Short mmCIF file of C-alpha atoms in Angstrom, two decimals:
data_model
loop_
_atom_site.label_atom_id
_atom_site.label_comp_id
_atom_site.label_asym_id
_atom_site.label_seq_id
_atom_site.Cartn_x
_atom_site.Cartn_y
_atom_site.Cartn_z
CA MET A 1 -157.56 25.75 -39.04
CA SER A 2 -159.50 26.43 -42.23
CA SER A 3 -158.09 29.97 -42.40
CA HIS A 4 -154.57 28.58 -43.07
CA PHE A 5 -154.19 26.61 -46.28
CA SER A 6 -152.14 26.77 -49.46
CA ASP A 7 -154.81 26.27 -52.14
CA LEU A 8 -158.22 27.94 -52.36
CA LEU A 9 -160.84 26.51 -54.72
CA LEU A 10 -163.64 28.84 -55.84
CA LEU A 11 -166.70 27.81 -57.83
CA ILE A 12 -167.55 30.43 -60.44
CA GLY A 13 -171.19 31.03 -61.28
CA THR A 14 -172.91 33.88 -63.08
CA ASN A 15 -172.50 36.12 -60.02
CA PRO A 16 -168.91 35.89 -58.74
CA LEU A 17 -169.31 38.59 -56.06
CA PRO A 18 -169.26 36.09 -53.15
CA ASP A 19 -166.05 34.61 -54.61
CA LEU A 20 -164.43 38.05 -54.59
CA VAL A 21 -165.44 38.60 -50.96
CA VAL A 22 -164.04 35.21 -49.93
CA ALA A 23 -160.82 35.70 -51.89
CA LYS A 24 -160.24 39.17 -50.41
CA TYR A 25 -160.79 37.83 -46.90
CA PHE A 26 -158.36 34.92 -47.21
CA LEU A 27 -155.77 37.05 -48.98
CA LYS A 28 -155.87 39.39 -46.01
CA TYR A 29 -155.96 36.83 -43.20
CA ASN A 30 -154.25 33.72 -44.59
CA SER A 31 -150.50 34.17 -45.03
CA SER A 32 -150.19 30.52 -46.17
CA LEU A 33 -152.23 31.03 -49.34
CA LYS A 34 -150.25 30.29 -52.52
CA ARG A 35 -152.77 29.42 -55.23
CA ILE A 36 -156.35 30.25 -56.14
CA TRP A 37 -158.26 27.89 -58.45
CA PHE A 38 -161.18 29.15 -60.51
CA ILE A 39 -163.54 26.30 -61.34
CA HIS A 40 -165.83 27.50 -64.12
CA SER A 41 -168.17 26.06 -66.72
CA GLU A 42 -167.55 25.84 -70.46
CA LYS A 43 -170.04 27.43 -72.80
CA ARG A 44 -171.89 24.62 -74.58
CA ASN A 45 -174.93 25.27 -76.72
CA ASP A 46 -175.65 21.57 -77.21
CA ILE A 47 -176.55 21.12 -73.52
CA ASN A 48 -177.72 24.69 -72.94
CA GLN A 49 -174.79 25.39 -70.59
CA LYS A 50 -173.68 28.96 -69.98
CA GLY A 51 -169.94 29.49 -69.77
CA THR A 52 -168.48 31.43 -66.83
CA TYR A 53 -164.90 31.82 -68.00
CA ARG A 54 -165.39 35.56 -68.50
CA GLU A 55 -166.62 35.92 -64.92
CA ALA A 56 -163.57 33.98 -63.74
CA GLU A 57 -161.27 36.27 -65.74
CA ASN A 58 -162.95 39.39 -64.32
CA LEU A 59 -162.56 37.94 -60.84
CA LYS A 60 -158.88 37.23 -61.38
CA LYS A 61 -158.22 40.81 -62.54
CA LEU A 62 -159.86 42.27 -59.45
CA ILE A 63 -158.03 39.91 -57.10
CA GLN A 64 -154.73 40.86 -58.73
CA LYS A 65 -155.43 44.48 -57.78
CA GLN A 66 -155.27 43.54 -54.09
CA PRO A 67 -152.05 44.44 -52.25
CA ASP A 68 -151.67 40.88 -50.85
CA SER A 69 -151.91 39.10 -54.22
CA GLN A 70 -148.35 39.57 -55.58
CA ASN A 71 -147.18 36.05 -54.71
CA ILE A 72 -150.43 34.27 -55.56
CA SER A 73 -150.69 32.08 -58.65
CA PHE A 74 -153.99 31.56 -60.43
CA GLU A 75 -155.27 28.41 -62.11
CA PHE A 76 -158.39 27.74 -64.18
CA VAL A 77 -160.38 24.51 -64.25
CA SER A 78 -162.91 24.19 -67.07
CA LEU A 79 -165.91 21.91 -66.54
CA SER A 80 -167.42 20.53 -69.73
CA ASN A 81 -170.70 19.46 -68.09
CA VAL A 82 -171.64 20.87 -64.68
CA SER A 83 -174.58 18.48 -64.34
CA ARG A 84 -172.65 15.21 -64.61
CA ALA A 85 -170.61 13.91 -61.70
CA LYS A 86 -168.25 11.74 -63.78
CA SER A 87 -167.55 14.57 -66.19
CA ILE A 88 -166.82 16.97 -63.31
CA GLU A 89 -164.55 14.44 -61.61
CA LYS A 90 -162.59 13.83 -64.82
CA ASN A 91 -162.07 17.55 -65.50
CA LEU A 92 -161.22 18.36 -61.88
CA THR A 93 -158.80 15.45 -61.55
CA GLU A 94 -156.92 16.13 -64.79
CA GLN A 95 -156.73 19.91 -64.44
CA CYS A 96 -156.35 20.31 -60.68
CA ILE A 97 -156.00 17.28 -58.39
CA ASP A 98 -153.24 15.59 -60.40
CA ASN A 99 -151.21 18.80 -60.14
CA LEU A 100 -151.41 19.05 -56.34
CA SER A 101 -148.59 17.88 -54.10
CA PRO A 102 -149.42 15.64 -51.10
CA ASP A 103 -148.19 18.24 -48.63
CA CYS A 104 -150.55 20.99 -49.82
CA SER A 105 -153.63 22.00 -47.87
CA LEU A 106 -156.83 22.42 -49.81
CA HIS A 107 -159.83 24.62 -49.01
CA LEU A 108 -163.06 24.59 -51.01
CA ASN A 109 -165.44 27.51 -50.69
CA TYR A 110 -168.62 26.26 -52.34
CA THR A 111 -170.70 29.45 -52.27
CA GLY A 112 -170.57 30.03 -56.04
CA GLY A 113 -171.67 27.88 -58.94
CA THR A 114 -174.79 25.76 -59.15
CA LYS A 115 -175.99 23.50 -56.32
CA VAL A 116 -175.33 20.40 -58.42
CA MET A 117 -171.84 21.59 -59.28
CA GLY A 118 -171.08 22.38 -55.63
CA THR A 119 -172.39 19.02 -54.39
CA HIS A 120 -170.34 16.94 -56.85
CA ILE A 121 -167.12 18.90 -56.30
CA TYR A 122 -167.52 18.70 -52.53
CA ARG A 123 -167.79 14.90 -52.72
CA ILE A 124 -164.83 14.64 -55.07
CA ILE A 125 -162.59 16.74 -52.81
CA GLU A 126 -163.70 14.76 -49.75
CA LYS A 127 -162.50 11.44 -51.16
CA ILE A 128 -159.05 12.60 -52.36
CA ASN A 129 -156.63 10.33 -50.52
CA LYS A 130 -153.33 11.97 -51.37
CA ILE A 131 -154.36 15.33 -49.82
CA LYS A 132 -154.71 14.93 -46.05
CA ARG A 133 -155.59 18.49 -45.09
CA LYS A 134 -158.90 19.52 -46.59
CA SER A 135 -161.48 22.01 -45.39
CA PHE A 136 -164.74 23.49 -46.62
CA SER A 137 -166.69 26.72 -46.12
CA TYR A 138 -169.41 28.92 -47.56
CA LEU A 139 -170.34 32.60 -47.33
CA ASP A 140 -173.67 32.86 -45.56
CA ALA A 141 -175.92 35.40 -47.34
CA ARG A 142 -177.97 36.07 -44.20
CA SER A 143 -175.24 36.65 -41.61
CA PHE A 144 -172.49 37.87 -44.00
CA ARG A 145 -170.05 35.50 -42.34
CA ILE A 146 -167.85 32.71 -43.69
CA ILE A 147 -168.95 29.47 -42.06
CA ASP A 148 -166.57 26.53 -41.93
CA ASP A 149 -168.01 23.01 -41.99
CA ASP A 150 -165.90 21.88 -39.02
CA GLU A 151 -165.22 25.08 -37.11
CA ASP A 152 -168.59 26.79 -37.64
CA ILE A 153 -168.41 30.61 -37.93
CA ILE A 154 -164.85 31.76 -38.62
CA THR A 155 -165.43 35.44 -39.38
CA GLU A 156 -167.31 38.44 -38.07
CA ASP A 157 -169.77 40.34 -40.27
CA LEU A 158 -167.64 40.78 -43.39
CA ARG A 159 -169.43 43.97 -44.42
CA ASP A 160 -167.29 45.65 -41.74
CA LYS A 161 -164.06 44.03 -42.97
CA ILE A 162 -164.30 43.67 -46.74
CA SER A 163 -165.09 46.69 -48.90
CA ILE A 164 -165.82 46.39 -52.60
CA SER A 165 -166.49 49.55 -54.59
CA PHE A 166 -169.42 49.93 -56.92
CA GLN A 167 -166.94 50.26 -59.77
CA ASP A 168 -165.38 46.89 -58.87
CA ILE A 169 -168.81 45.26 -58.72
CA ILE A 170 -169.59 46.64 -62.17
CA ASP A 171 -166.23 45.46 -63.54
CA LEU A 172 -166.76 42.04 -62.00
CA HIS A 173 -169.92 41.56 -64.04
CA GLY A 174 -168.55 43.10 -67.21
CA PHE A 175 -171.05 45.96 -67.04
CA ASN A 176 -170.54 49.51 -68.23
CA LYS A 177 -171.83 52.49 -66.29
CA LYS A 178 -172.40 56.15 -66.84
CA SER A 179 -173.85 58.95 -64.75
CA GLN A 180 -176.99 60.86 -65.66
CA MET A 181 -176.59 63.44 -62.93
CA SER A 182 -177.59 66.94 -64.02
CA GLU A 183 -175.00 69.66 -63.62
CA ILE A 184 -177.69 72.14 -62.56
CA ASN A 185 -177.79 73.04 -58.88
CA PHE A 186 -181.38 72.63 -57.68
CA SER A 187 -180.41 73.06 -54.00
CA ASP A 188 -182.89 75.85 -53.23
CA ALA A 189 -185.77 73.92 -54.78
CA ILE A 190 -184.82 70.78 -52.83
CA GLU A 191 -184.83 72.85 -49.62
CA GLU A 192 -188.30 74.07 -50.53
CA PHE A 193 -189.49 70.47 -51.06
CA LYS A 194 -188.05 69.61 -47.65
CA LYS A 195 -190.16 72.38 -46.08
CA LEU A 196 -193.29 71.19 -47.88
CA ILE A 197 -192.73 67.64 -46.66
CA SER A 198 -192.09 68.71 -43.06
CA ARG A 199 -195.28 70.81 -43.11
CA GLY A 200 -197.32 67.99 -44.66
CA GLN A 201 -198.04 70.03 -47.81
CA LEU A 202 -196.57 67.74 -50.46
CA THR A 203 -200.03 66.53 -51.51
CA GLU A 204 -200.84 70.12 -52.50
CA TYR A 205 -197.92 70.03 -54.95
CA PHE A 206 -199.52 67.02 -56.68
CA ASP A 207 -203.13 68.24 -56.49
CA VAL A 208 -204.03 68.54 -60.18
CA ASN A 209 -207.57 69.68 -59.36
CA LYS A 210 -206.19 72.70 -57.49
CA ASN A 211 -203.51 73.66 -59.98
CA GLY A 212 -200.66 71.64 -58.56
CA TYR A 213 -198.02 70.00 -60.74
CA ASN A 214 -199.69 68.44 -63.78
CA ARG A 215 -197.53 66.18 -65.95
CA ASN A 216 -199.83 66.72 -68.93
CA LEU A 217 -198.92 70.41 -69.01
CA PHE A 218 -195.26 69.60 -69.53
CA SER A 219 -195.69 66.73 -71.99
CA HIS A 220 -194.62 66.95 -75.63
CA LYS A 221 -197.46 68.62 -77.51
CA THR A 222 -197.56 65.95 -80.25
CA ARG A 223 -196.31 62.98 -78.18
CA PRO A 224 -198.11 63.32 -74.83
CA GLU A 225 -196.61 60.10 -73.46
CA LYS A 226 -193.21 61.85 -73.30
CA LEU A 227 -192.05 64.90 -71.38
CA ALA A 228 -191.02 67.91 -73.45
CA LYS A 229 -187.29 68.41 -73.96
CA LYS A 230 -187.38 71.86 -75.52
CA LYS A 231 -189.58 74.87 -75.01
CA LYS A 232 -190.92 74.62 -78.56
CA ASP A 233 -192.24 71.13 -77.66
CA LEU A 234 -194.57 72.56 -75.00
CA ALA A 235 -198.24 73.44 -75.49
CA ILE A 236 -197.61 77.14 -74.86
CA ASP A 237 -201.26 78.23 -75.06
CA ARG A 238 -202.30 75.87 -72.25
CA LEU A 239 -199.40 76.96 -70.07
CA LYS A 240 -200.31 80.62 -70.53
CA GLU A 241 -203.76 79.91 -69.11
CA PHE A 242 -202.39 77.91 -66.15
CA ARG A 243 -201.86 79.50 -62.72
CA PRO A 244 -199.96 77.29 -60.25
CA ASN A 245 -201.21 77.09 -56.69
CA ASN A 246 -199.07 78.61 -53.96
CA THR A 247 -197.37 75.33 -53.09
CA PHE A 248 -196.35 74.56 -56.66
CA LEU A 249 -195.37 78.20 -57.17
CA SER A 250 -193.04 78.07 -54.15
CA ILE A 251 -191.06 75.33 -55.92
CA LEU A 252 -191.08 77.15 -59.26
CA LYS A 253 -189.73 80.32 -57.63
CA ALA A 254 -186.92 78.33 -55.98
CA LEU A 255 -185.59 77.02 -59.30
CA PRO A 256 -182.28 78.44 -60.60
CA GLU A 257 -182.61 81.64 -62.62
CA ASP A 258 -182.02 79.97 -65.99
CA CYS A 259 -184.65 77.32 -65.17
CA GLN A 260 -187.56 79.66 -64.51
CA LEU A 261 -190.70 78.60 -66.36
CA PHE A 262 -193.02 81.02 -64.54
CA ASN A 263 -192.51 84.50 -63.15
CA SER A 264 -193.00 85.42 -59.49
CA GLU A 265 -196.71 86.03 -60.12
CA GLY A 266 -197.21 82.52 -61.48
CA LYS A 267 -197.48 83.44 -65.15
CA PHE A 268 -195.76 81.31 -67.77
CA THR A 269 -192.82 83.14 -69.28
CA GLU A 270 -191.60 82.71 -72.83
CA GLN A 271 -188.23 84.23 -72.04
CA GLY A 272 -185.09 82.22 -72.84
CA ILE A 273 -185.07 79.27 -70.47
CA SER A 274 -181.87 77.37 -71.27
CA ASN A 275 -182.52 74.17 -69.32
CA CYS A 276 -186.05 73.12 -70.21
CA GLU A 277 -185.46 69.33 -70.23
CA ASP A 278 -183.62 69.12 -66.89
CA THR A 279 -186.10 71.51 -65.27
CA ILE A 280 -189.17 69.52 -66.32
CA LYS A 281 -187.53 66.22 -65.29
CA PHE A 282 -186.76 67.74 -61.90
CA LEU A 283 -190.34 68.91 -61.37
CA ASP A 284 -191.70 65.57 -62.60
CA GLY A 285 -189.84 63.45 -60.04
CA ILE A 286 -186.06 63.78 -60.14
CA TRP A 287 -186.45 66.10 -57.15
CA LEU A 288 -187.25 63.03 -55.02
CA GLU A 289 -183.97 61.35 -56.01
CA ASP A 290 -182.05 64.57 -55.32
CA TYR A 291 -183.83 65.02 -52.00
CA LEU A 292 -183.06 61.48 -50.90
CA TYR A 293 -179.45 61.62 -52.11
CA ARG A 294 -178.83 64.78 -50.09
CA ILE A 295 -180.34 63.21 -46.98
CA LEU A 296 -178.18 60.11 -47.32
CA LYS A 297 -174.96 62.00 -48.10
CA ASN A 298 -175.43 64.30 -45.12
CA GLY A 299 -176.91 61.76 -42.72
CA ILE A 300 -175.01 58.50 -43.18
CA LYS A 301 -171.73 58.65 -41.28
CA ASP A 302 -170.69 55.01 -41.65
CA LYS A 303 -167.33 55.04 -43.46
CA HIS A 304 -168.04 51.55 -44.82
CA ILE A 305 -171.00 52.81 -46.88
CA GLU A 306 -170.50 54.16 -50.41
CA ILE A 307 -173.28 56.23 -52.01
CA GLN A 308 -173.79 56.64 -55.77
CA LYS A 309 -176.56 58.39 -57.72
CA ASN A 310 -178.15 58.04 -61.16
CA ARG A 311 -176.08 55.17 -62.52
CA VAL A 312 -177.08 53.84 -65.93
CA ILE A 313 -175.88 50.27 -66.46
CA SER A 314 -175.37 48.52 -69.78
CA LYS A 315 -173.58 45.43 -71.05
CA ASP A 316 -172.27 44.34 -74.42
CA GLY A 317 -174.89 42.18 -76.05
CA TRP A 318 -177.77 43.54 -73.96
CA PRO A 319 -180.58 45.15 -75.99
CA THR A 320 -181.36 47.75 -73.31
CA GLU A 321 -179.75 49.54 -70.40
CA PHE A 322 -181.21 50.11 -66.94
CA GLU A 323 -180.93 52.83 -64.35
CA LEU A 324 -180.30 52.67 -60.62
CA ASP A 325 -181.57 55.87 -59.01
CA ILE A 326 -179.39 55.52 -55.91
CA VAL A 327 -176.94 52.80 -54.90
CA LEU A 328 -175.54 52.14 -51.45
CA ILE A 329 -172.66 49.73 -50.87
CA LYS A 330 -172.24 48.61 -47.27
CA GLY A 331 -168.88 46.90 -47.31
CA TYR A 332 -169.77 44.64 -50.21
CA GLN A 333 -173.54 44.44 -49.82
CA LEU A 334 -175.44 46.33 -52.51
CA ILE A 335 -178.63 48.23 -51.66
CA GLY A 336 -180.44 49.61 -54.70
CA ILE A 337 -183.05 52.36 -54.36
CA SER A 338 -185.75 53.19 -56.89
CA CYS A 339 -187.70 56.44 -56.55
CA THR A 340 -191.04 57.37 -58.07
CA THR A 341 -193.44 60.18 -57.22
CA SER A 342 -196.35 58.03 -58.38
CA ASN A 343 -198.96 56.56 -56.04
CA ASN A 344 -200.34 54.26 -58.73
CA LYS A 345 -200.05 50.71 -57.40
CA LYS A 346 -199.42 49.09 -60.80
CA LEU A 347 -196.60 51.48 -61.68
CA CYS A 348 -195.07 51.30 -58.20
CA LYS A 349 -195.16 47.51 -58.26
CA SER A 350 -193.44 47.48 -61.64
CA LYS A 351 -190.72 49.73 -60.23
CA GLY A 352 -190.42 47.41 -57.23
CA PHE A 353 -190.00 44.31 -59.42
CA GLU A 354 -187.30 46.02 -61.46
CA ILE A 355 -185.21 47.24 -58.51
CA ILE A 356 -185.36 43.78 -56.91
CA LEU A 357 -184.27 42.14 -60.18
CA ARG A 358 -181.45 44.60 -60.83
CA THR A 359 -179.99 44.54 -57.33
CA ARG A 360 -179.95 40.73 -57.34
CA GLN A 361 -178.41 40.74 -60.81
CA ILE A 362 -175.53 42.91 -59.62
CA GLY A 363 -175.29 42.17 -55.91
CA GLY A 364 -176.45 38.55 -55.62
CA ASP A 365 -178.53 37.05 -52.84
CA GLU A 366 -177.08 39.45 -50.28
CA ALA A 367 -178.45 42.50 -52.12
CA LYS A 368 -181.33 44.56 -50.79
CA ALA A 369 -183.83 46.83 -52.51
CA ILE A 370 -185.77 49.91 -51.46
CA LEU A 371 -188.75 51.39 -53.30
CA ILE A 372 -189.63 54.96 -52.39
CA CYS A 373 -192.96 56.19 -53.72
CA CYS A 374 -195.83 58.50 -52.81
CA ALA A 375 -198.37 55.82 -51.88
CA LYS A 376 -200.36 56.20 -48.67
CA LYS A 377 -199.52 53.97 -45.70
CA GLN A 378 -202.15 51.27 -46.29
CA ASP A 379 -201.29 50.94 -49.99
CA ARG A 380 -197.57 51.02 -49.19
CA ASP A 381 -197.89 48.16 -46.68
CA ILE A 382 -199.89 46.01 -49.10
CA LEU A 383 -197.43 46.71 -51.90
CA GLU A 384 -194.46 45.74 -49.72
CA LYS A 385 -196.05 42.43 -48.72
CA GLU A 386 -196.94 41.61 -52.32
CA LEU A 387 -193.41 42.34 -53.54
CA GLN A 388 -191.92 40.22 -50.75
CA LEU A 389 -194.25 37.33 -51.56
CA ASP A 390 -194.16 37.53 -55.36
CA THR A 391 -190.36 37.75 -55.60
CA GLY A 392 -189.35 35.65 -52.59
CA SER A 393 -187.36 38.63 -51.31
CA GLY A 394 -188.59 38.42 -47.74
CA ARG A 395 -187.01 41.12 -45.64
CA ASN A 396 -184.68 42.19 -48.45
CA ILE A 397 -187.20 44.69 -49.85
CA ILE A 398 -188.97 47.58 -48.13
CA VAL A 399 -191.39 50.13 -49.51
CA LEU A 400 -191.50 53.67 -48.14
CA GLY A 401 -194.37 56.00 -48.98
CA MET A 402 -195.75 59.50 -48.54
CA GLU A 403 -195.81 59.37 -44.73
CA ASP A 404 -192.14 58.28 -44.62
CA LEU A 405 -190.62 61.18 -46.57
CA GLU A 406 -189.85 63.51 -43.65
CA GLU A 407 -186.06 63.85 -43.48
CA LYS A 408 -185.26 62.25 -40.12
CA LEU A 409 -187.87 59.51 -40.44
CA LEU A 410 -186.69 58.60 -43.94
CA LEU A 411 -183.03 58.46 -42.86
CA ASP A 412 -183.82 56.38 -39.78
CA LYS A 413 -185.88 53.84 -41.72
CA ILE A 414 -183.22 53.41 -44.40
CA GLN A 415 -180.40 53.09 -41.87
CA ASP A 416 -182.37 50.53 -39.85
CA PHE A 417 -182.99 48.54 -43.05
CA ILE A 418 -179.31 48.67 -44.03
CA SER A 419 -178.05 47.54 -40.63
CA ASP A 420 -180.63 44.76 -40.19
#
C-alpha cells in the first residue's frame, strides 16, 4: 500500500503548504516512514530560477515539531535547473537515488514544485530498477484528499484530520505577523449596529444627504485623503455645525465614554476624547470587521476552524506589508475575508483582487476568499462573477453585500461557503 513506505519524496515549490499537509498525514499514519527528502531548486540568476531552499528549511522545522518525527531523518536534494530533464536526473541520482538501498520503498508526492519539475522527477523515479517498491500520489486541491496513482483516493477530507495553525502557515512562508486589534471595547456600539442591520436601517447610517456618517467630516483638515488621528486634526468648525441623524446618533451614543465625539443631543463636544483615531476608524468601517468577527466567534462551533482578526503580514525584503481583516483556518485550508463599507464597484473590486491574491499567496490553490461590502444585490452579483472570471478563482471567491449582513444570514452563507 502507498501509505506504508520508508522514504517520502516531496517537491518544494514557492508554496510548501501542501507538502506540510502530506508530511503530517504520513507521519501520523505511516509507521514505516524513516526518511523525508526535500527536492528543491537552486537560486540561479543566470536562468531566472528562484531558489526554494528556504521554503524547504522552513518545512523541515515545522515537521520536526510534530510528535511523530523523532526518528525521521531529513535529506535535501538541490536541483540546478528545474527545466532540464538531464540536469534533474543527474542531481537526483547523485544526491538521492545512489544513496537508497534496494530494499527501501519509495513514495513520491508530486503536488509541489513546477509541472515540468514534477513530470521529469516522476519519470525518473518510474524507471529506477534497483528500487522495486515505488508509489506516487498528489494532494487534490478540490477534494482535499491524497490520491494515489494506483489505489485512487487513500484519505478522507484532510481538513478534518490535519490541522495547521495560522502561525505555522506564516512561519512556513517566512512571513512576520502582528495584530492591529484595538484594545477599546466597542461592544455596545456593535450591538447597536446589529439592531440597525436587523431593522434594515443601515442605509440611514450612510446617508450623507440626511446627516448620516460622512467621511469628509472626520478627515484630516489639511490632508482630506486621510482620516484624522488626533482631535486637533479635525475641522472643528464644520463638526460644530453638524447634527447627526437619529440612526448615526444611536451609534455615537453607544461608543465608550472616552470615545464620545458628540453629546447625547448630537452636538460635537470638545471635551477630552482620548481615543480619537480608534474611534474614527471604528465609525469609518472597522465596525464591520468587529461585527463579523463577533458573529463568527459566537456562531462557528467547528473545533477544526481557527479564527484570527486584523493580521498584518510582512516579509523581509518586501517593500510593503498587507492586512488580512479576518482569517479562518479550516484544518489547513485558509479562508481570507476582506471587509469594506464601500458600495463603490471600483474600490470593492480592488479589495476583491487583493484578498484573492493574498489568500493564494499564503494558502495556495486550496485557499478561499470572501469579500464583504455594502453593495446592493445586483451589483454584488455582477462583482462576484467578474472576480471569478478575471482571477480564475471560480467558486473559491464569494461576495456578500448589504442584503447579506443580517447576523444569521451572514453566518449561514459563510459556513456554507467554508464547508462546500
